[in-house]
């Protein structure tokens, strides 16, 4: 160590950190979305690039972090109007939990219930998440990953293990396992099973991470096969015809094509995985096809993986309970905590169907894929968790103790050995918010996106912008309070059937573009480059942030609402019932209008208005 950090010095630095956290919390509604061009330039020119031989020490380095480093980070990346990607934010309670995670730095690796209960808290967290999603814990188990990409990786790895095992059994090798035997085989060796057949992954407009993990796992990116409806029809002229409803079909599976493909895989004795995106990446569209896809998967022994990274929690909305039923049809499920649940990054969720009771030694394919196999597994892994519904054990002390004693160690059911206590911010959030709190977080996000949609369809907004999804049906007027809560019309009956594109569907994403005919800025009207030009102008306001995408061959703008606080408060910081009374609404609509006036404010004016980042 270069210097001894006295308790007083450490405490004084923590005070500065505390002040920074408090001022960001208090001033979040005015934080600029991204760093200023000058600060970024300064950072590029001056950030240290070489290792000091004598370290700077704690004092200088902490000063550097609090000043130089904070000024080159996007101040409002976890603020209320960063609508790019799906970023989420961090609730105050998740912030506290995350700091505790660092402070204690437990290694959630081996289950040592006589020493620490970090692993038990992780297991409880997974169970609370199952309860939130209404996934029966008697049938599902799971783990917490680094993100949805890692969850997709686990899902495809388990799907590969399961379906290749079946395919190899059909080829006459019932004891073969991908995890155990691997991809290679020596043709000369008579005792050896032959190399395994391919695994085909069937998708419709998937998230890019599916191809990424197919590459990593050796499934092969070319084996990710699009059987979406767009794979056959010409989609690029759909928008030319202004037929936006028809354009939505590109995110749906062509079920006939899927069935033909799965049958072919089956008879060729190959592996097959179907990945359904629940919450399509561009539109947030919720697939209504899962029951039909489950049925086809069952017919041909295929694995069903659902990628519900940002939309799983829409199951909490009235009229959308069916999402839980559909999720429970999956073999494996990916979701994210660092998006809609607003915990810090490093929180992916993975759920997997448990193995049949009695038939197996341990409780899911995770152990087969991530463990050391029959021969290598240490004795303490040789037990499985209790099979009863975990909600039932809460009041029974003996069962609680039995559960705590029999938990498998996390290291053989996930990618990592050593692992951050990333469960704690989730655990804290679930306890602090409860089902109602998380429901209202999702509701407010949906209300903000759908209210913006309504504005873009109004006389004022529709001249400037064109929404690229079919209209959400008019919201039913609720009896009390909020006029914008996302009550789909069909929620009159308690459980609406999934009507993904036709009925009152609603999610947190808004897909749009500058109006190609009537928007006042000529360069924004181009089908190909207009959206990008508009996005640059929107970003330059530093008041809101949105991302580019392509939709049916044209440039489009994607606005994703995912922060717990978006639309919550008015300019005075009072909580509002209607998101349209919020400061975020005012600033967002103003930004969307101002770029159409072609007179973006200059940087200096913006900076004067906004609270600084550091
Ligand atoms: C964000 C996202 C992913 C990737 O998640 P990371 O947490 O960034 O790894 C995968 N699928 C979908 C649908 C997503 O929205």
XYZ file of C-alpha atoms and ligand atoms in Angstrom:
629
model
C 0.000 0.000 0.000
C 1.251 3.431 -0.892
C -0.365 5.129 2.031
C -2.112 4.279 5.212
C -5.678 5.556 5.025
C -6.619 6.872 8.417
C -10.156 6.222 9.652
C -10.802 9.985 9.580
C -9.611 10.358 6.011
C -11.723 7.409 4.870
C -14.760 8.781 6.683
C -14.263 12.259 5.187
C -14.068 10.793 1.680
C -17.211 8.773 2.295
C -18.880 12.045 3.279
C -18.028 13.494 -0.131
C -19.417 10.383 -1.759
C -22.543 10.683 0.339
C -22.982 14.316 -0.741
C -22.608 13.330 -4.381
C -25.176 10.539 -4.035
C -27.587 12.849 -2.229
C -27.267 15.646 -4.793
C -27.807 13.252 -7.676
C -30.887 11.899 -5.948
C -32.241 15.379 -5.281
C -31.400 16.783 -8.710
C -32.139 13.763 -10.904
C -34.933 15.474 -12.836
C -32.475 18.013 -14.229
C -29.465 15.770 -14.859
C -28.261 15.935 -18.475
C -28.513 12.531 -20.125
C -24.954 12.316 -21.454
C -21.583 13.881 -20.692
C -20.737 17.248 -22.203
C -18.645 17.245 -25.382
C -15.968 19.382 -23.701
C -15.634 17.075 -20.713
C -15.416 14.053 -22.999
C -12.698 15.692 -25.076
C -10.836 16.618 -21.943
C -11.076 13.000 -20.732
C -9.861 11.552 -23.999
C -6.876 13.888 -23.883
C -5.937 13.436 -20.247
C -7.124 10.157 -18.669
C -4.035 8.338 -17.335
C -2.746 5.641 -19.643
C 0.315 4.390 -17.846
C 0.826 2.582 -14.588
C 2.375 4.876 -11.956
C 5.440 3.315 -10.395
C 4.663 4.993 -7.111
C 0.910 5.096 -6.704
C -1.015 8.348 -6.309
C -2.347 7.229 -2.984
C -5.862 7.314 -1.637
C -6.295 11.077 -1.367
C -5.301 12.030 -4.881
C -7.008 9.027 -6.464
C -10.297 9.547 -4.672
C -10.210 13.199 -5.724
C -9.587 12.082 -9.299
C -12.544 9.673 -9.164
C -14.941 12.214 -7.741
C -13.974 14.946 -10.191
C -12.360 13.735 -13.420
C -14.006 10.340 -13.680
C -17.511 11.497 -12.796
C -17.290 14.220 -15.421
C -16.691 11.742 -18.260
C -19.563 9.438 -17.340
C -23.071 10.050 -18.659
C -24.647 11.950 -15.752
C -28.174 10.792 -16.466
C -27.490 7.271 -17.662
C -29.511 6.001 -14.728
C -31.646 9.127 -14.726
C -35.285 9.441 -15.688
C -35.041 10.379 -19.357
C -32.365 8.071 -20.640
C -34.634 6.143 -23.002
C -31.869 4.367 -24.935
C -31.490 0.577 -25.022
C -33.279 -0.707 -21.898
C -31.110 0.590 -19.119
C -33.224 0.726 -15.973
C -31.898 2.778 -13.103
C -31.077 2.076 -9.488
C -33.640 2.520 -6.739
C -32.398 4.038 -3.478
C -32.760 0.711 -1.668
C -30.839 -1.129 -4.389
C -28.089 1.484 -4.075
C -27.782 0.818 -0.365
C -27.783 -2.958 -0.880
C -25.168 -2.701 -3.592
C -22.904 -0.661 -1.358
C -23.297 -3.312 1.341
C -22.389 -5.959 -1.189
C -19.103 -4.172 -1.781
C -18.580 -3.480 1.893
C -18.857 -7.159 2.927
C -17.802 -8.642 -0.416
C -19.107 -12.146 0.264
C -18.224 -14.839 -2.228
C -21.472 -16.549 -3.201
C -19.802 -19.757 -4.252
C -19.875 -22.659 -1.783
C -22.912 -23.103 0.455
C -21.594 -22.826 4.030
C -24.708 -22.338 6.156
C -22.789 -22.678 9.407
C -20.591 -19.716 8.409
C -22.612 -17.293 6.299
C -26.087 -17.146 4.796
C -25.185 -15.306 1.579
C -26.033 -18.407 -0.479
C -29.338 -18.835 1.347
C -30.238 -15.204 0.621
C -29.495 -15.835 -3.039
C -31.775 -18.890 -3.002
C -34.528 -16.924 -1.245
C -34.120 -14.194 -3.862
C -34.648 -16.648 -6.700
C -37.751 -17.949 -4.936
C -39.163 -14.445 -4.406
C -38.569 -13.738 -8.103
C -40.477 -16.917 -8.974
C -43.323 -15.711 -6.771
C -43.270 -12.310 -8.464
C -43.537 -13.970 -11.872
C -46.017 -16.583 -10.580
C -43.657 -19.391 -11.578
C -44.302 -22.393 -9.304
C -41.174 -23.091 -7.232
C -42.156 -26.737 -7.170
C -41.401 -26.827 -10.880
C -38.847 -24.024 -11.416
C -35.492 -23.201 -9.972
C -32.964 -20.641 -11.091
C -29.878 -18.581 -10.563
C -28.701 -15.001 -10.823
C -26.332 -14.259 -13.655
C -24.314 -11.311 -14.916
C -27.060 -10.356 -17.384
C -29.580 -11.630 -19.896
C -26.818 -12.651 -22.289
C -25.387 -14.996 -19.670
C -28.923 -16.243 -18.986
C -29.419 -16.912 -22.690
C -26.106 -18.735 -22.662
C -27.254 -20.980 -19.817
C -30.599 -21.538 -21.533
C -29.039 -22.591 -24.815
C -26.413 -24.695 -23.031
C -29.134 -26.573 -21.120
C -31.236 -26.856 -24.275
C -28.271 -28.250 -26.145
C -27.603 -30.770 -23.364
C -31.238 -31.900 -23.216
C -31.986 -32.147 -26.906
C -28.658 -33.647 -27.969
C -29.064 -36.262 -25.242
C -32.399 -37.220 -26.788
C -31.038 -37.078 -30.333
C -28.074 -39.272 -29.401
C -30.408 -41.716 -27.644
C -32.393 -41.957 -30.897
C -29.073 -42.700 -32.592
C -28.455 -45.574 -30.198
C -26.287 -43.881 -27.545
C -28.549 -43.484 -24.511
C -25.754 -42.632 -22.075
C -24.224 -39.869 -24.146
C -24.088 -36.344 -22.732
C -22.794 -33.190 -24.374
C -21.354 -31.879 -21.121
C -19.623 -35.186 -20.439
C -18.592 -36.417 -23.893
C -18.071 -33.156 -25.774
C -18.127 -32.316 -29.461
C -15.209 -34.321 -30.781
C -15.113 -38.019 -31.583
C -12.417 -40.198 -33.036
C -13.882 -42.147 -35.955
C -11.110 -44.751 -35.616
C -12.051 -45.593 -32.069
C -14.771 -48.241 -32.012
C -15.534 -47.758 -28.344
C -16.340 -44.114 -28.740
C -19.727 -42.628 -29.565
C -19.690 -40.638 -32.813
C -19.622 -36.852 -32.841
C -22.968 -35.324 -31.872
C -25.307 -33.963 -34.557
C -26.025 -30.229 -34.990
C -28.363 -28.249 -32.772
C -30.761 -25.956 -34.638
C -31.987 -22.814 -32.910
C -35.266 -21.478 -34.320
C -36.078 -17.811 -33.778
C -38.152 -14.871 -35.045
C -36.444 -11.450 -34.845
C -34.309 -12.452 -31.822
C -32.069 -10.323 -29.668
C -28.502 -10.226 -30.999
C -27.243 -12.085 -27.928
C -28.783 -15.336 -29.236
C -26.331 -15.432 -32.136
C -23.556 -14.420 -29.809
C -24.149 -17.329 -27.440
C -24.666 -19.748 -30.346
C -21.156 -18.764 -31.422
C -19.686 -19.162 -27.961
C -21.345 -22.524 -27.330
C -20.220 -24.044 -30.606
C -23.816 -24.364 -31.799
C -22.845 -21.993 -34.586
C -24.356 -18.655 -35.563
C -25.495 -20.158 -38.875
C -27.592 -22.639 -36.933
C -29.714 -19.756 -35.604
C -32.501 -19.971 -38.155
C -35.151 -17.304 -38.590
C -38.573 -18.870 -39.068
C -40.356 -15.571 -38.516
C -42.995 -14.561 -41.013
C -40.694 -11.978 -42.512
C -38.318 -14.713 -43.563
C -40.692 -15.430 -46.480
C -42.618 -12.278 -47.299
C -41.119 -9.081 -48.524
C -41.192 -6.730 -45.589
C -39.342 -3.722 -46.880
C -42.354 -2.278 -48.631
C -44.771 -2.827 -45.768
C -44.252 0.635 -44.419
C -44.451 2.197 -47.844
C -48.009 0.932 -47.907
C -48.569 2.514 -44.523
C -49.719 -0.890 -43.348
C -48.179 -0.801 -39.932
C -50.415 -3.502 -38.553
C -49.174 -5.905 -41.189
C -45.566 -4.904 -40.511
C -45.907 -6.233 -36.973
C -46.240 -9.744 -38.320
C -42.492 -9.808 -38.861
C -41.909 -10.541 -35.198
C -44.245 -13.546 -35.233
C -43.237 -17.113 -35.917
C -44.465 -18.776 -39.052
C -45.885 -21.737 -37.177
C -46.168 -23.973 -40.224
C -42.546 -23.337 -41.099
C -41.556 -23.950 -37.480
C -43.383 -27.272 -37.411
C -41.826 -28.415 -40.678
C -38.366 -27.423 -39.413
C -38.755 -29.145 -36.047
C -40.082 -32.296 -37.687
C -37.096 -32.334 -40.002
C -34.675 -31.874 -37.087
C -36.413 -34.684 -35.259
C -36.239 -37.175 -38.101
C -32.642 -36.230 -38.830
C -31.996 -36.949 -35.123
C -30.619 -33.466 -34.495
C -30.999 -31.179 -31.500
C -33.575 -28.368 -31.602
C -34.157 -25.272 -29.486
C -36.852 -22.653 -30.044
C -36.162 -19.176 -28.644
C -39.170 -16.907 -28.245
C -38.599 -13.253 -27.449
C -41.250 -12.121 -25.012
C -40.967 -8.449 -25.428
C -39.597 -8.170 -28.939
C -36.527 -5.957 -28.952
C -37.704 -3.199 -31.316
C -41.334 -2.944 -30.351
C -41.697 -4.636 -26.972
C -44.385 -6.733 -28.649
C -45.563 -9.617 -26.499
C -45.784 -12.850 -28.409
C -49.117 -14.622 -28.089
C -47.759 -17.761 -29.702
C -46.134 -19.555 -26.786
C -48.870 -22.193 -26.202
C -48.809 -23.122 -29.871
C -45.006 -23.217 -29.897
C -44.952 -25.346 -26.725
C -47.217 -27.877 -28.407
C -44.946 -28.179 -31.437
C -41.851 -28.437 -29.222
C -43.486 -31.291 -27.323
C -44.271 -33.139 -30.534
C -40.636 -33.046 -31.659
C -38.707 -33.084 -28.367
C -37.449 -29.526 -28.772
C -36.372 -27.210 -25.940
C -38.347 -23.996 -25.440
C -36.331 -21.028 -24.178
C -38.084 -17.705 -23.574
C -36.047 -14.504 -23.673
C -38.110 -12.144 -21.538
C -35.248 -9.826 -20.662
C -37.298 -6.678 -20.182
C -40.949 -7.693 -20.436
C -41.374 -10.560 -17.989
C -42.641 -8.207 -15.307
C -45.474 -7.023 -17.556
C -47.189 -10.113 -16.087
C -48.014 -7.900 -13.107
C -50.265 -5.660 -15.186
C -53.976 -6.210 -15.144
C -55.080 -8.170 -18.173
C -51.563 -9.505 -18.691
C -51.588 -12.341 -16.168
C -51.432 -14.733 -19.102
C -47.731 -13.845 -19.420
C -47.032 -15.873 -16.280
C -48.928 -18.848 -17.658
C -46.927 -18.652 -20.849
C -43.610 -18.256 -19.046
C -44.398 -21.395 -17.059
C -44.601 -23.338 -20.331
C -40.902 -22.769 -20.995
C -38.051 -25.156 -20.319
C -35.843 -22.174 -19.522
C -36.410 -18.439 -19.109
C -34.090 -15.463 -19.355
C -34.837 -12.130 -17.762
C -32.975 -9.134 -16.414
C -32.961 -7.494 -13.024
C -30.862 -4.567 -14.192
C -33.545 -3.456 -16.627
C -37.114 -3.251 -15.371
C -36.316 -4.116 -11.742
C -33.920 -1.171 -11.428
C -31.053 -2.847 -9.631
C -27.467 -2.025 -10.696
C -25.857 -3.855 -13.589
C -24.677 -7.386 -13.036
C -28.135 -8.827 -12.415
C -29.475 -11.260 -14.983
C -32.129 -13.795 -14.062
C -32.321 -17.376 -15.201
C -35.063 -19.874 -14.477
C -35.177 -23.497 -15.478
C -37.638 -26.322 -15.121
C -36.677 -28.773 -12.388
C -36.041 -32.337 -13.283
C -38.696 -34.942 -12.644
C -38.792 -35.762 -8.956
C -37.196 -39.058 -8.073
C -35.647 -39.660 -11.412
C -32.592 -37.551 -10.807
C -29.989 -36.897 -8.189
C -30.063 -33.108 -8.333
C -32.675 -30.682 -9.330
C -32.080 -29.280 -12.816
C -29.961 -29.547 -15.916
C -27.889 -26.634 -14.618
C -25.888 -29.030 -12.467
C -25.327 -31.352 -15.423
C -24.035 -28.497 -17.553
C -22.151 -26.425 -14.958
C -21.116 -29.166 -12.541
C -18.291 -31.630 -12.565
C -20.330 -34.679 -13.540
C -21.061 -37.849 -11.608
C -17.423 -38.667 -11.066
C -16.196 -35.236 -10.090
C -18.991 -33.833 -7.956
C -18.015 -33.322 -4.350
C -20.193 -35.017 -1.774
C -21.821 -31.784 -0.608
C -23.472 -31.411 -3.985
C -25.161 -34.759 -3.829
C -28.387 -33.452 -2.369
C -31.224 -31.607 -3.993
C -33.476 -28.952 -2.530
C -36.845 -29.947 -1.089
C -39.470 -30.483 -3.736
C -42.358 -28.752 -2.022
C -43.557 -25.331 -2.916
C -41.201 -23.012 -1.111
C -43.886 -20.556 -0.142
C -45.165 -23.312 2.145
C -41.989 -23.663 4.180
C -42.014 -20.055 5.373
C -43.800 -20.813 8.637
C -42.249 -24.152 9.384
C -38.951 -23.808 11.234
C -37.961 -27.443 10.748
C -38.516 -27.194 7.003
C -36.624 -23.918 6.863
C -33.638 -25.571 8.516
C -33.832 -28.603 6.284
C -33.969 -26.321 3.249
C -30.969 -24.283 4.420
C -28.997 -27.463 5.087
C -29.724 -29.080 1.747
C -29.146 -26.221 -0.706
C -26.734 -27.046 -3.502
C -23.648 -24.863 -3.768
C -24.114 -22.129 -6.372
C -20.782 -22.736 -8.084
C -22.017 -25.849 -9.878
C -25.168 -24.235 -11.212
C -23.837 -21.096 -12.908
C -20.890 -19.923 -15.000
C -18.770 -18.497 -12.247
C -17.060 -20.064 -9.328
C -16.431 -16.919 -7.322
C -19.450 -14.678 -7.622
C -20.469 -11.244 -6.440
C -23.384 -11.075 -4.004
C -25.514 -9.674 -6.787
C -28.601 -11.149 -5.191
C -28.650 -8.610 -2.386
C -29.871 -5.563 -4.368
C -32.600 -7.784 -5.820
C -33.572 -9.172 -2.437
C -33.729 -5.653 -1.005
C -35.778 -4.358 -3.934
C -38.285 -7.210 -3.727
C -38.715 -6.724 0.012
C -38.879 -2.954 -0.199
C -41.292 -2.747 -3.138
C -43.329 -5.905 -2.820
C -45.558 -7.028 -5.648
C -47.518 -3.759 -5.586
C -44.465 -1.523 -5.737
C -42.979 -3.338 -8.699
C -46.324 -3.433 -10.417
C -46.683 0.325 -10.126
C -43.116 0.807 -11.389
C -43.970 -1.187 -14.531
C -47.339 0.547 -14.838
C -45.775 3.977 -14.742
C -43.210 3.010 -17.394
C -45.934 1.653 -19.641
C -48.110 4.707 -19.003
C -45.263 7.021 -19.992
C -44.543 5.150 -23.248
C -48.219 4.812 -24.164
C -48.995 8.445 -23.314
C -46.180 9.508 -25.618
C -47.690 7.260 -28.247
C -51.033 9.020 -27.755
C -49.296 12.392 -28.096
C -47.641 11.238 -31.330
C -51.076 10.341 -32.629
C -52.573 13.679 -31.560
C -52.995 16.616 -33.951
C -49.844 18.217 -32.613
C -47.612 15.115 -32.491
C -48.784 13.309 -35.616
C -47.533 16.047 -37.942
C -44.055 15.587 -36.501
C -43.784 11.850 -35.833
C -45.147 8.541 -37.053
C -45.657 5.688 -34.587
C -44.554 2.395 -36.144
C -46.711 0.031 -34.096
C -50.468 -0.442 -34.330
C -52.486 1.819 -32.070
C -53.081 0.767 -28.511
C -56.823 0.791 -28.071
C -58.176 3.694 -26.037
C -57.584 3.219 -22.351
C -60.592 2.372 -20.245
C -61.346 5.298 -17.931
C -60.587 3.988 -14.447
C -62.928 5.012 -11.650
C -60.361 6.802 -9.530
C -57.003 8.533 -9.492
C -54.768 7.891 -12.467
C -56.141 8.593 -15.907
C -53.176 7.123 -17.674
C -52.642 3.850 -15.896
C -52.289 1.195 -18.555
C -55.632 -0.444 -18.201
C -56.171 -2.348 -21.383
C -59.779 -2.178 -22.486
C -60.057 -5.937 -22.185
C -59.203 -5.934 -18.492
C -62.932 -5.609 -17.889
C -62.913 -9.371 -17.989
C -60.402 -10.401 -15.366
C -58.107 -12.301 -17.682
C -57.801 -11.012 -21.194
C -56.516 -13.415 -23.755
C -53.203 -12.438 -25.263
C -53.880 -10.209 -28.203
C -50.422 -9.165 -29.088
C -50.963 -6.883 -32.015
C -54.641 -6.481 -32.462
C -56.008 -5.593 -29.118
C -54.959 -3.525 -26.164
C -51.351 -4.542 -25.958
C -48.998 -2.271 -24.140
C -45.369 -2.309 -23.178
C -42.632 0.073 -22.188
C -41.250 0.631 -25.684
C -42.243 3.161 -28.314
C -41.086 2.712 -31.900
C -41.453 5.715 -34.180
C -39.786 7.910 -36.769
C -39.974 11.507 -37.933
C -43.068 11.774 -40.096
C -41.799 11.032 -43.633
C -44.233 13.465 -45.285
C -45.184 16.193 -42.870
C -42.296 16.724 -40.473
C -40.843 20.204 -40.970
C -37.135 19.283 -41.149
C -36.331 18.012 -44.676
C -33.349 15.884 -43.620
C -35.544 14.003 -41.115
C -37.934 12.842 -43.825
C -35.600 10.315 -45.448
C -36.704 6.697 -44.995
C -33.125 5.604 -44.508
C -31.288 8.406 -42.711
C -34.067 10.616 -41.321
C -34.344 8.746 -38.031
C -30.586 8.911 -37.404
C -30.519 12.640 -38.094
C -33.399 13.176 -35.714
C -31.745 10.994 -33.053
C -28.564 13.079 -33.259
C -30.597 16.213 -32.691
C -32.497 14.631 -29.788
C -29.283 13.428 -28.144
C -27.694 16.841 -28.536
C -30.416 18.338 -26.341
C -29.003 16.145 -23.533
C -32.531 16.306 -22.168
C -33.614 12.911 -23.484
C -31.783 9.972 -25.004
C -33.119 7.463 -27.562
C -31.591 4.685 -29.703
C -31.602 3.961 -33.424
C -32.971 0.805 -34.987
C -34.276 -0.423 -38.323
C -37.811 -1.545 -38.885
C -39.079 -3.118 -42.112
C -36.180 -1.610 -44.004
C -36.529 1.952 -42.712
C -34.649 3.863 -40.042
C -36.560 4.103 -36.780
C -36.272 5.526 -33.271
C -36.718 3.364 -30.227
C -37.681 4.916 -26.930
C -37.623 2.531 -23.956
C -38.959 3.652 -20.587
C -37.370 1.670 -17.794
C -36.432 3.951 -14.924
C -38.325 3.563 -11.635
C -38.724 7.307 -11.339
C -39.688 8.389 -14.854
C -42.903 10.375 -14.825
C -43.206 10.267 -11.065
C -42.715 13.865 -9.961
C -43.638 17.346 -11.114
C -41.152 20.208 -11.307
C -41.530 20.824 -7.570
C -40.798 17.203 -6.742
C -44.381 16.303 -5.813
C -45.576 12.839 -6.826
C -48.171 13.045 -9.571
C -50.904 10.581 -10.499
C -50.817 11.269 -14.216
C -47.407 10.973 -15.886
C -48.404 13.854 -18.166
C -48.188 16.210 -15.194
C -44.588 15.222 -14.536
C -41.427 17.184 -15.168
C -40.157 14.296 -17.314
C -43.187 14.548 -19.567
C -42.775 18.292 -19.982
C -39.070 17.995 -20.823
C -39.552 15.005 -23.117
C -42.335 16.527 -25.207
C -40.433 19.810 -25.308
C -37.330 18.008 -26.644
C -39.374 16.108 -29.234
C -40.877 19.400 -30.399
C -37.745 21.508 -30.223
C -35.744 19.355 -32.632
C -38.520 19.901 -35.131
C -38.105 23.650 -34.823
C -34.530 23.234 -35.945
C -33.337 25.471 -33.192
C -31.669 23.222 -30.639
C -30.446 25.221 -27.699
C -26.714 25.617 -27.590
C -24.684 23.583 -25.120
C -24.018 26.448 -22.742
C -27.680 27.240 -22.194
C -28.352 23.552 -21.591
C -25.570 23.295 -19.064
C -26.786 26.346 -17.193
C -30.194 24.744 -16.826
C -29.000 21.334 -15.815
C -27.470 20.264 -12.555
C -23.837 19.315 -13.042
C -22.758 15.734 -12.667
C -20.109 16.053 -10.036
C -31.102 -6.601 -23.036
C -31.528 -7.848 -23.679
C -30.663 -8.950 -23.760
C -29.230 -8.878 -23.294
O -29.206 -8.581 -21.951
P -27.887 -8.119 -21.182
O -28.381 -8.009 -19.797
O -27.507 -6.831 -21.805
O -26.863 -9.171 -21.359
C -31.151 -10.115 -24.295
N -32.403 -10.198 -24.767
C -33.256 -9.153 -24.735
C -34.651 -9.307 -25.269
C -32.843 -7.937 -24.181
O -33.678 -6.909 -24.142
